[in-house]
């Protein structure tokens, strides 16, 4: 990985995002929500998914894809219809930050909301340090991959995804919040305590995505087709976006397996919601429901989710990039050119 090249690409990608967001703010301030906004914004919206492709490394490309092609794109789509957190009357810096970062405007009238500075408590810092240490230890184990049982290795990948997202999103949100004075957008809420699929996907795992999909897909579909259709439609859209994220990771044509994973979870979540509506039916003990949810998520991930991530040496390329970045900070510069 050419780390210098990736850093030189950052201003180009940032400039593209700024241009698209600036154009969206200008158009939305002069045209009413609906098709009058959407049609002139289509060129800018179409450009966003291509910007991450300017990066050559998996980590830069995938992280940029998540922030630009998912968060930013969906927030601008909501803006086209007068929904979501964006408003053309906001100051430009606030508008840009809300569009592209996991932050939200402070709510001074709600004392229960925590500011970004309050989030930097000793407990939070200690928890983050522990997660960073666990992530570093996990990375160090990858060199022994050939000696690790395949299923244990997939469990390690589960923790890898969770810890890396926690650290990435938490760091980005804290920096943006500290610099811009905005509140953090919650990203995870102890997903290992999930007692149902609805609890896992809706209230504990990657809450930023849930907050975006709810107004953009779930609420519109539910209003005309009902809850079950809205749940399945939301998971289908999430599956399509994950296929795009996996394309950023592998640069291989999507094979639909990740989409199938989310369709399966969407159907199961809809059935679970239907069952929950019958209050007099049997309910498993919470501990059993929690274990069952974890087993289902992990087993289906082993079956459909992770194989798509491990196609054609993608993991090896990703590990070389991690070694290169570690080498950059530890002084082992030969790793950077590996």
mmCIF file of C-alpha atoms in Angstrom:
data_model
loop_
_atom_site.group_PDB
_atom_site.id
_atom_site.type_symbol
_atom_site.label_atom_id
_atom_site.label_comp_id
_atom_site.label_asym_id
_atom_site.label_seq_id
_atom_site.Cartn_x
_atom_site.Cartn_y
_atom_site.Cartn_z
ATOM 1 C CA UNK A 1 0.000 0.000 0.000
ATOM 2 C CA UNK A 2 1.295 3.429 -0.966
ATOM 3 C CA UNK A 3 0.276 5.355 2.142
ATOM 4 C CA UNK A 4 1.492 8.665 0.719
ATOM 5 C CA UNK A 5 -0.675 8.209 -2.373
ATOM 6 C CA UNK A 6 -3.738 7.519 -0.232
ATOM 7 C CA UNK A 7 -3.139 10.656 1.828
ATOM 8 C CA UNK A 8 -2.752 12.710 -1.349
ATOM 9 C CA UNK A 9 -6.079 11.331 -2.542
ATOM 10 C CA UNK A 10 -7.946 12.475 0.586
ATOM 11 C CA UNK A 11 -8.185 16.156 -0.529
ATOM 12 C CA UNK A 12 -9.553 15.086 -3.926
ATOM 13 C CA UNK A 13 -12.271 12.949 -2.347
ATOM 14 C CA UNK A 14 -13.057 15.628 0.236
ATOM 15 C CA UNK A 15 -13.342 18.233 -2.516
ATOM 16 C CA UNK A 16 -15.800 16.027 -4.385
ATOM 17 C CA UNK A 17 -17.948 15.598 -1.275
ATOM 18 C CA UNK A 18 -17.864 19.329 -0.517
ATOM 19 C CA UNK A 19 -18.896 20.190 -4.075
ATOM 20 C CA UNK A 20 -21.809 17.731 -4.021
ATOM 21 C CA UNK A 21 -23.009 18.854 -0.593
ATOM 22 C CA UNK A 22 -22.656 22.538 -1.498
ATOM 23 C CA UNK A 23 -24.651 21.991 -4.676
ATOM 24 C CA UNK A 24 -27.308 20.075 -2.725
ATOM 25 C CA UNK A 25 -27.595 22.887 -0.186
ATOM 26 C CA UNK A 26 -27.929 25.479 -2.947
ATOM 27 C CA UNK A 27 -30.578 23.512 -4.855
ATOM 28 C CA UNK A 28 -32.587 22.659 -1.743
ATOM 29 C CA UNK A 29 -32.636 26.299 -0.660
ATOM 30 C CA UNK A 30 -34.260 27.334 -3.964
ATOM 31 C CA UNK A 31 -36.532 24.402 -4.852
ATOM 32 C CA UNK A 32 -39.352 22.766 -2.937
ATOM 33 C CA UNK A 33 -39.071 19.153 -1.715
ATOM 34 C CA UNK A 34 -39.988 16.349 -4.075
ATOM 35 C CA UNK A 35 -39.163 15.868 -7.740
ATOM 36 C CA UNK A 36 -38.214 19.556 -8.215
ATOM 37 C CA UNK A 37 -35.310 18.941 -5.808
ATOM 38 C CA UNK A 38 -34.540 15.350 -6.702
ATOM 39 C CA UNK A 39 -34.131 15.730 -10.468
ATOM 40 C CA UNK A 40 -31.436 18.456 -10.446
ATOM 41 C CA UNK A 41 -29.645 16.657 -7.590
ATOM 42 C CA UNK A 42 -29.423 13.298 -9.377
ATOM 43 C CA UNK A 43 -26.029 14.059 -11.014
ATOM 44 C CA UNK A 44 -24.463 14.935 -7.649
ATOM 45 C CA UNK A 45 -26.062 11.940 -5.938
ATOM 46 C CA UNK A 46 -24.815 9.663 -8.724
ATOM 47 C CA UNK A 47 -21.266 10.948 -8.305
ATOM 48 C CA UNK A 48 -20.964 10.122 -4.596
ATOM 49 C CA UNK A 49 -20.610 6.294 -4.918
ATOM 50 C CA UNK A 50 -17.696 6.756 -7.335
ATOM 51 C CA UNK A 51 -15.612 9.002 -5.070
ATOM 52 C CA UNK A 52 -14.375 6.168 -2.773
ATOM 53 C CA UNK A 53 -13.010 4.384 -5.855
ATOM 54 C CA UNK A 54 -10.280 7.019 -6.040
ATOM 55 C CA UNK A 55 -8.599 5.189 -3.161
ATOM 56 C CA UNK A 56 -6.531 2.090 -3.898
ATOM 57 C CA UNK A 57 -6.457 0.566 -0.406
ATOM 58 C CA UNK A 58 -9.254 -1.536 1.063
ATOM 59 C CA UNK A 59 -9.474 0.381 4.336
ATOM 60 C CA UNK A 60 -9.514 3.884 2.859
ATOM 61 C CA UNK A 61 -11.951 2.859 0.116
ATOM 62 C CA UNK A 62 -14.370 1.017 2.411
ATOM 63 C CA UNK A 63 -14.409 3.647 5.157
ATOM 64 C CA UNK A 64 -14.945 6.389 2.585
ATOM 65 C CA UNK A 65 -17.677 4.286 1.003
ATOM 66 C CA UNK A 66 -19.550 3.995 4.279
ATOM 67 C CA UNK A 67 -19.429 7.702 5.097
ATOM 68 C CA UNK A 68 -19.982 8.966 1.535
ATOM 69 C CA UNK A 69 -21.983 6.346 -0.365
ATOM 70 C CA UNK A 70 -24.241 5.411 2.529
ATOM 71 C CA UNK A 71 -24.526 8.111 5.206
ATOM 72 C CA UNK A 72 -24.062 11.156 2.989
ATOM 73 C CA UNK A 73 -26.023 9.804 0.022
ATOM 74 C CA UNK A 74 -29.043 8.777 2.090
ATOM 75 C CA UNK A 75 -29.092 12.041 4.039
ATOM 76 C CA UNK A 76 -29.099 13.978 0.775
ATOM 77 C CA UNK A 77 -31.872 11.741 -0.569
ATOM 78 C CA UNK A 78 -33.923 12.527 2.524
ATOM 79 C CA UNK A 79 -33.204 16.215 1.961
ATOM 80 C CA UNK A 80 -34.702 15.909 -1.523
ATOM 81 C CA UNK A 81 -38.035 15.057 0.091
ATOM 82 C CA UNK A 82 -37.786 17.474 3.009
ATOM 83 C CA UNK A 83 -36.930 14.807 5.579
ATOM 84 C CA UNK A 84 -33.956 13.874 7.700
ATOM 85 C CA UNK A 85 -31.515 16.025 9.664
ATOM 86 C CA UNK A 86 -30.426 18.347 6.846
ATOM 87 C CA UNK A 87 -31.951 21.764 6.283
ATOM 88 C CA UNK A 88 -30.683 24.359 3.782
ATOM 89 C CA UNK A 89 -31.049 27.085 6.428
ATOM 90 C CA UNK A 90 -28.234 25.546 8.495
ATOM 91 C CA UNK A 91 -24.785 27.181 8.412
ATOM 92 C CA UNK A 92 -22.611 25.612 5.750
ATOM 93 C CA UNK A 93 -20.162 23.919 8.160
ATOM 94 C CA UNK A 94 -23.017 22.415 10.166
ATOM 95 C CA UNK A 95 -24.750 21.299 6.973
ATOM 96 C CA UNK A 96 -21.566 19.679 5.627
ATOM 97 C CA UNK A 97 -20.796 17.951 8.928
ATOM 98 C CA UNK A 98 -24.317 16.618 9.332
ATOM 99 C CA UNK A 99 -24.279 15.333 5.764
ATOM 100 C CA UNK A 100 -21.034 13.399 5.921
ATOM 101 C CA UNK A 101 -20.241 12.601 9.569
ATOM 102 C CA UNK A 102 -21.917 10.617 12.397
ATOM 103 C CA UNK A 103 -22.925 13.743 14.333
ATOM 104 C CA UNK A 104 -26.126 15.620 15.056
ATOM 105 C CA UNK A 105 -27.026 19.104 16.192
ATOM 106 C CA UNK A 106 -26.989 19.678 19.963
ATOM 107 C CA UNK A 107 -30.374 19.712 21.646
ATOM 108 C CA UNK A 108 -29.971 22.279 24.387
ATOM 109 C CA UNK A 109 -33.599 21.918 25.508
ATOM 110 C CA UNK A 110 -33.164 18.248 26.319
ATOM 111 C CA UNK A 111 -31.011 17.804 29.447
ATOM 112 C CA UNK A 112 -30.922 14.049 28.944
ATOM 113 C CA UNK A 113 -28.817 14.422 25.813
ATOM 114 C CA UNK A 114 -25.074 14.189 26.306
ATOM 115 C CA UNK A 115 -22.675 16.444 24.491
ATOM 116 C CA UNK A 116 -19.536 15.229 22.822
ATOM 117 C CA UNK A 117 -17.374 16.661 25.617
ATOM 118 C CA UNK A 118 -19.445 14.951 28.300
ATOM 119 C CA UNK A 119 -18.986 11.681 26.403
ATOM 120 C CA UNK A 120 -15.249 11.896 27.061
ATOM 121 C CA UNK A 121 -15.716 10.560 30.592
ATOM 122 C CA UNK A 122 -13.060 8.417 32.310
ATOM 123 C CA UNK A 123 -15.341 5.394 31.928
ATOM 124 C CA UNK A 124 -15.719 6.012 28.192
ATOM 125 C CA UNK A 125 -11.980 6.527 27.719
ATOM 126 C CA UNK A 126 -11.210 3.363 29.698
ATOM 127 C CA UNK A 127 -13.702 1.352 27.664
ATOM 128 C CA UNK A 128 -12.239 2.704 24.427
ATOM 129 C CA UNK A 129 -8.703 1.877 25.575
ATOM 130 C CA UNK A 130 -9.752 -1.687 26.400
ATOM 131 C CA UNK A 131 -11.401 -2.083 22.995
ATOM 132 C CA UNK A 132 -8.296 -0.696 21.272
ATOM 133 C CA UNK A 133 -6.100 -3.152 23.193
ATOM 134 C CA UNK A 134 -8.400 -6.050 22.293
ATOM 135 C CA UNK A 135 -8.363 -4.989 18.647
ATOM 136 C CA UNK A 136 -4.555 -4.791 18.630
ATOM 137 C CA UNK A 137 -4.357 -8.230 20.230
ATOM 138 C CA UNK A 138 -6.783 -9.591 17.664
ATOM 139 C CA UNK A 139 -4.681 -8.254 14.806
ATOM 140 C CA UNK A 140 -1.587 -9.877 16.263
ATOM 141 C CA UNK A 141 -3.309 -13.279 16.136
ATOM 142 C CA UNK A 142 -3.909 -13.115 12.391
ATOM 143 C CA UNK A 143 -0.313 -14.106 11.705
ATOM 144 C CA UNK A 144 -1.239 -17.539 13.109
ATOM 145 C CA UNK A 145 -4.265 -17.912 10.859
ATOM 146 C CA UNK A 146 -3.077 -21.214 9.410
ATOM 147 C CA UNK A 147 -3.094 -22.705 12.908
ATOM 148 C CA UNK A 148 -6.556 -21.397 13.868
ATOM 149 C CA UNK A 149 -9.695 -23.477 13.350
ATOM 150 C CA UNK A 150 -11.843 -21.985 10.543
ATOM 151 C CA UNK A 151 -14.872 -21.472 12.801
ATOM 152 C CA UNK A 152 -12.770 -19.834 15.505
ATOM 153 C CA UNK A 153 -11.318 -17.586 12.840
ATOM 154 C CA UNK A 154 -14.820 -16.524 11.779
ATOM 155 C CA UNK A 155 -15.613 -15.707 15.414
ATOM 156 C CA UNK A 156 -12.500 -13.529 15.416
ATOM 157 C CA UNK A 157 -13.850 -11.759 12.328
ATOM 158 C CA UNK A 158 -17.081 -11.008 14.225
ATOM 159 C CA UNK A 159 -15.085 -9.242 16.926
ATOM 160 C CA UNK A 160 -12.879 -7.594 14.288
ATOM 161 C CA UNK A 161 -15.869 -5.963 12.588
ATOM 162 C CA UNK A 162 -17.461 -4.890 15.871
ATOM 163 C CA UNK A 163 -14.282 -3.458 17.416
ATOM 164 C CA UNK A 164 -13.084 -1.751 14.237
ATOM 165 C CA UNK A 165 -16.468 -0.073 13.701
ATOM 166 C CA UNK A 166 -16.646 0.972 17.355
ATOM 167 C CA UNK A 167 -13.191 2.563 17.203
ATOM 168 C CA UNK A 168 -13.605 4.125 13.755
ATOM 169 C CA UNK A 169 -17.057 5.605 14.271
ATOM 170 C CA UNK A 170 -16.400 6.627 17.849
ATOM 171 C CA UNK A 171 -13.177 8.413 16.931
ATOM 172 C CA UNK A 172 -14.738 10.189 13.953
ATOM 173 C CA UNK A 173 -17.740 11.296 15.977
ATOM 174 C CA UNK A 174 -15.679 12.507 18.937
ATOM 175 C CA UNK A 175 -13.329 14.523 16.743
ATOM 176 C CA UNK A 176 -16.204 16.090 14.842
ATOM 177 C CA UNK A 177 -18.111 16.738 18.032
ATOM 178 C CA UNK A 178 -15.135 18.281 19.807
ATOM 179 C CA UNK A 179 -14.228 20.525 16.876
ATOM 180 C CA UNK A 180 -17.748 21.500 15.818
ATOM 181 C CA UNK A 181 -19.552 21.329 19.158
ATOM 182 C CA UNK A 182 -22.048 18.729 17.943
ATOM 183 C CA UNK A 183 -23.453 15.730 19.737
ATOM 184 C CA UNK A 184 -22.292 12.218 19.001
ATOM 185 C CA UNK A 185 -24.558 10.024 16.928
ATOM 186 C CA UNK A 186 -24.789 6.717 18.864
ATOM 187 C CA UNK A 187 -23.356 3.837 16.866
ATOM 188 C CA UNK A 188 -23.619 0.710 19.054
ATOM 189 C CA UNK A 189 -25.501 -0.199 22.212
ATOM 190 C CA UNK A 190 -24.057 -3.438 23.594
ATOM 191 C CA UNK A 191 -25.245 -5.678 20.727
ATOM 192 C CA UNK A 192 -24.138 -8.790 22.621
ATOM 193 C CA UNK A 193 -27.132 -8.245 24.964
ATOM 194 C CA UNK A 194 -29.694 -8.417 22.134
ATOM 195 C CA UNK A 195 -32.718 -10.517 23.093
ATOM 196 C CA UNK A 196 -34.264 -10.580 19.601
ATOM 197 C CA UNK A 197 -33.437 -9.782 15.989
ATOM 198 C CA UNK A 198 -35.546 -6.634 16.233
ATOM 199 C CA UNK A 199 -33.565 -5.623 19.309
ATOM 200 C CA UNK A 200 -30.255 -6.392 17.582
ATOM 201 C CA UNK A 201 -30.870 -4.613 14.268
ATOM 202 C CA UNK A 202 -33.140 -1.826 15.460
ATOM 203 C CA UNK A 203 -31.747 -0.798 18.843
ATOM 204 C CA UNK A 204 -28.215 -2.106 19.276
ATOM 205 C CA UNK A 205 -26.208 -2.700 16.063
ATOM 206 C CA UNK A 206 -24.918 0.157 13.863
ATOM 207 C CA UNK A 207 -27.557 2.619 15.025
ATOM 208 C CA UNK A 208 -26.507 5.250 12.487
ATOM 209 C CA UNK A 209 -27.644 2.995 9.658
ATOM 210 C CA UNK A 210 -30.900 2.255 11.486
ATOM 211 C CA UNK A 211 -31.473 5.981 11.953
ATOM 212 C CA UNK A 212 -30.992 6.523 8.204
ATOM 213 C CA UNK A 213 -33.040 3.558 6.966
ATOM 214 C CA UNK A 214 -35.985 4.254 9.264
ATOM 215 C CA UNK A 215 -37.094 7.568 7.654
ATOM 216 C CA UNK A 216 -35.869 6.711 4.160
ATOM 217 C CA UNK A 217 -37.338 3.202 3.780
ATOM 218 C CA UNK A 218 -39.196 1.830 6.797
ATOM 219 C CA UNK A 219 -41.632 4.681 7.516
ATOM 220 C CA UNK A 220 -42.663 5.335 3.863
ATOM 221 C CA UNK A 221 -43.222 1.633 3.136
ATOM 222 C CA UNK A 222 -45.046 1.019 6.420
ATOM 223 C CA UNK A 223 -47.469 3.863 5.725
ATOM 224 C CA UNK A 224 -48.742 2.162 2.576
ATOM 225 C CA UNK A 225 -47.929 -1.555 2.924
ATOM 226 C CA UNK A 226 -47.755 -2.348 6.637
ATOM 227 C CA UNK A 227 -45.061 -3.235 9.136
ATOM 228 C CA UNK A 228 -43.956 -6.619 7.767
ATOM 229 C CA UNK A 229 -43.414 -5.268 4.247
ATOM 230 C CA UNK A 230 -41.576 -2.266 5.693
ATOM 231 C CA UNK A 231 -39.226 -4.498 7.687
ATOM 232 C CA UNK A 232 -38.416 -6.695 4.686
ATOM 233 C CA UNK A 233 -37.985 -3.683 2.379
ATOM 234 C CA UNK A 234 -35.601 -2.081 4.876
ATOM 235 C CA UNK A 235 -33.474 -5.210 5.027
ATOM 236 C CA UNK A 236 -33.441 -5.474 1.226
ATOM 237 C CA UNK A 237 -32.134 -1.916 0.916
ATOM 238 C CA UNK A 238 -29.593 -2.621 3.646
ATOM 239 C CA UNK A 239 -28.516 -5.751 1.770
ATOM 240 C CA UNK A 240 -28.048 -3.796 -1.460
ATOM 241 C CA UNK A 241 -25.923 -1.223 0.353
ATOM 242 C CA UNK A 242 -23.867 -3.961 1.993
ATOM 243 C CA UNK A 243 -23.269 -5.462 -1.448
ATOM 244 C CA UNK A 244 -21.865 -2.066 -2.437
ATOM 245 C CA UNK A 245 -19.694 -1.977 0.702
ATOM 246 C CA UNK A 246 -18.410 -5.459 -0.098
ATOM 247 C CA UNK A 247 -17.619 -4.339 -3.623
ATOM 248 C CA UNK A 248 -15.442 -1.606 -2.125
ATOM 249 C CA UNK A 249 -13.711 -4.310 -0.080
ATOM 250 C CA UNK A 250 -13.190 -6.958 -2.758
ATOM 251 C CA UNK A 251 -13.555 -5.064 -6.077
ATOM 252 C CA UNK A 252 -15.379 -8.176 -7.298
ATOM 253 C CA UNK A 253 -18.872 -8.200 -8.863
ATOM 254 C CA UNK A 254 -21.587 -8.806 -6.244
ATOM 255 C CA UNK A 255 -22.825 -12.390 -6.113
ATOM 256 C CA UNK A 256 -25.993 -11.660 -4.120
ATOM 257 C CA UNK A 257 -25.003 -13.732 -1.089
ATOM 258 C CA UNK A 258 -24.843 -10.743 1.263
ATOM 259 C CA UNK A 259 -28.209 -9.552 -0.038
ATOM 260 C CA UNK A 260 -29.588 -13.033 0.678
ATOM 261 C CA UNK A 261 -28.260 -12.757 4.246
ATOM 262 C CA UNK A 262 -30.246 -9.568 4.829
ATOM 263 C CA UNK A 263 -33.372 -10.884 3.105
ATOM 264 C CA UNK A 264 -33.259 -13.896 5.434
ATOM 265 C CA UNK A 265 -32.865 -11.666 8.473
ATOM 266 C CA UNK A 266 -35.619 -9.375 7.219
ATOM 267 C CA UNK A 267 -38.086 -12.246 6.862
ATOM 268 C CA UNK A 268 -37.135 -13.660 10.269
ATOM 269 C CA UNK A 269 -37.437 -10.232 11.893
ATOM 270 C CA UNK A 270 -40.871 -9.729 10.321
ATOM 271 C CA UNK A 271 -42.018 -13.151 11.571
ATOM 272 C CA UNK A 272 -40.592 -12.344 14.991
ATOM 273 C CA UNK A 273 -42.573 -9.087 15.063
ATOM 274 C CA UNK A 274 -45.754 -10.917 14.042
ATOM 275 C CA UNK A 275 -45.212 -13.451 16.842
ATOM 276 C CA UNK A 276 -44.599 -10.664 19.374
ATOM 277 C CA UNK A 277 -48.018 -9.182 18.578
ATOM 278 C CA UNK A 278 -49.648 -12.179 20.233
ATOM 279 C CA UNK A 279 -49.123 -11.242 23.849
ATOM 280 C CA UNK A 280 -50.599 -14.468 25.236
ATOM 281 C CA UNK A 281 -48.207 -16.730 23.324
ATOM 282 C CA UNK A 282 -45.195 -18.340 24.983
ATOM 283 C CA UNK A 283 -42.086 -16.192 25.454
ATOM 284 C CA UNK A 284 -38.650 -17.714 26.058
ATOM 285 C CA UNK A 285 -36.686 -16.556 29.117
ATOM 286 C CA UNK A 286 -34.544 -13.521 28.346
ATOM 287 C CA UNK A 287 -31.266 -15.392 28.759
ATOM 288 C CA UNK A 288 -32.452 -18.070 26.328
ATOM 289 C CA UNK A 289 -33.661 -15.423 23.858
ATOM 290 C CA UNK A 290 -30.303 -13.626 24.087
ATOM 291 C CA UNK A 291 -28.322 -16.808 23.456
ATOM 292 C CA UNK A 292 -30.643 -17.842 20.640
ATOM 293 C CA UNK A 293 -30.325 -14.452 18.946
ATOM 294 C CA UNK A 294 -26.530 -14.560 19.160
ATOM 295 C CA UNK A 295 -26.401 -18.115 17.791
ATOM 296 C CA UNK A 296 -28.687 -17.237 14.876
ATOM 297 C CA UNK A 297 -26.747 -14.091 13.947
ATOM 298 C CA UNK A 298 -23.373 -15.830 14.200
ATOM 299 C CA UNK A 299 -24.406 -18.984 12.316
ATOM 300 C CA UNK A 300 -26.042 -17.099 9.449
ATOM 301 C CA UNK A 301 -23.014 -14.802 9.296
ATOM 302 C CA UNK A 302 -20.728 -17.833 8.991
ATOM 303 C CA UNK A 303 -22.960 -19.192 6.238
ATOM 304 C CA UNK A 304 -23.648 -16.109 4.104
ATOM 305 C CA UNK A 305 -21.911 -12.963 5.343
ATOM 306 C CA UNK A 306 -18.241 -13.714 5.939
ATOM 307 C CA UNK A 307 -17.581 -15.918 2.868
ATOM 308 C CA UNK A 308 -18.329 -12.903 0.675
ATOM 309 C CA UNK A 309 -15.701 -10.948 2.596
ATOM 310 C CA UNK A 310 -13.024 -13.614 2.163
ATOM 311 C CA UNK A 311 -13.156 -13.898 -1.626
ATOM 312 C CA UNK A 312 -9.937 -14.081 -3.685
ATOM 313 C CA UNK A 313 -7.366 -13.116 -1.070
ATOM 314 C CA UNK A 314 -9.173 -10.027 0.192
ATOM 315 C CA UNK A 315 -8.285 -10.810 3.808
ATOM 316 C CA UNK A 316 -4.594 -11.186 2.996
ATOM 317 C CA UNK A 317 -4.578 -7.841 1.187
ATOM 318 C CA UNK A 318 -6.338 -6.208 4.110
ATOM 319 C CA UNK A 319 -3.865 -7.650 6.597
ATOM 320 C CA UNK A 320 -0.926 -6.367 4.551
ATOM 321 C CA UNK A 321 -2.467 -2.908 4.676
ATOM 322 C CA UNK A 322 -2.875 -3.139 8.458
ATOM 323 C CA UNK A 323 0.748 -4.242 8.814
ATOM 324 C CA UNK A 324 1.799 -1.326 6.627
ATOM 325 C CA UNK A 325 -0.107 1.178 8.751
ATOM 326 C CA UNK A 326 1.301 -0.328 11.954
ATOM 327 C CA UNK A 327 4.767 -0.159 10.437
ATOM 328 C CA UNK A 328 4.274 3.494 9.601
ATOM 329 C CA UNK A 329 3.621 4.366 13.240
ATOM 330 C CA UNK A 330 6.171 1.994 14.778
ATOM 331 C CA UNK A 331 9.012 2.964 12.473
ATOM 332 C CA UNK A 332 9.154 -0.297 10.518
ATOM 333 C CA UNK A 333 8.975 1.606 7.264
ATOM 334 C CA UNK A 334 9.701 -1.438 5.153
ATOM 335 C CA UNK A 335 6.171 -2.600 5.941
ATOM 336 C CA UNK A 336 4.707 0.491 4.327
ATOM 337 C CA UNK A 337 6.119 -0.478 0.960
ATOM 338 C CA UNK A 338 5.034 -4.107 1.262
#
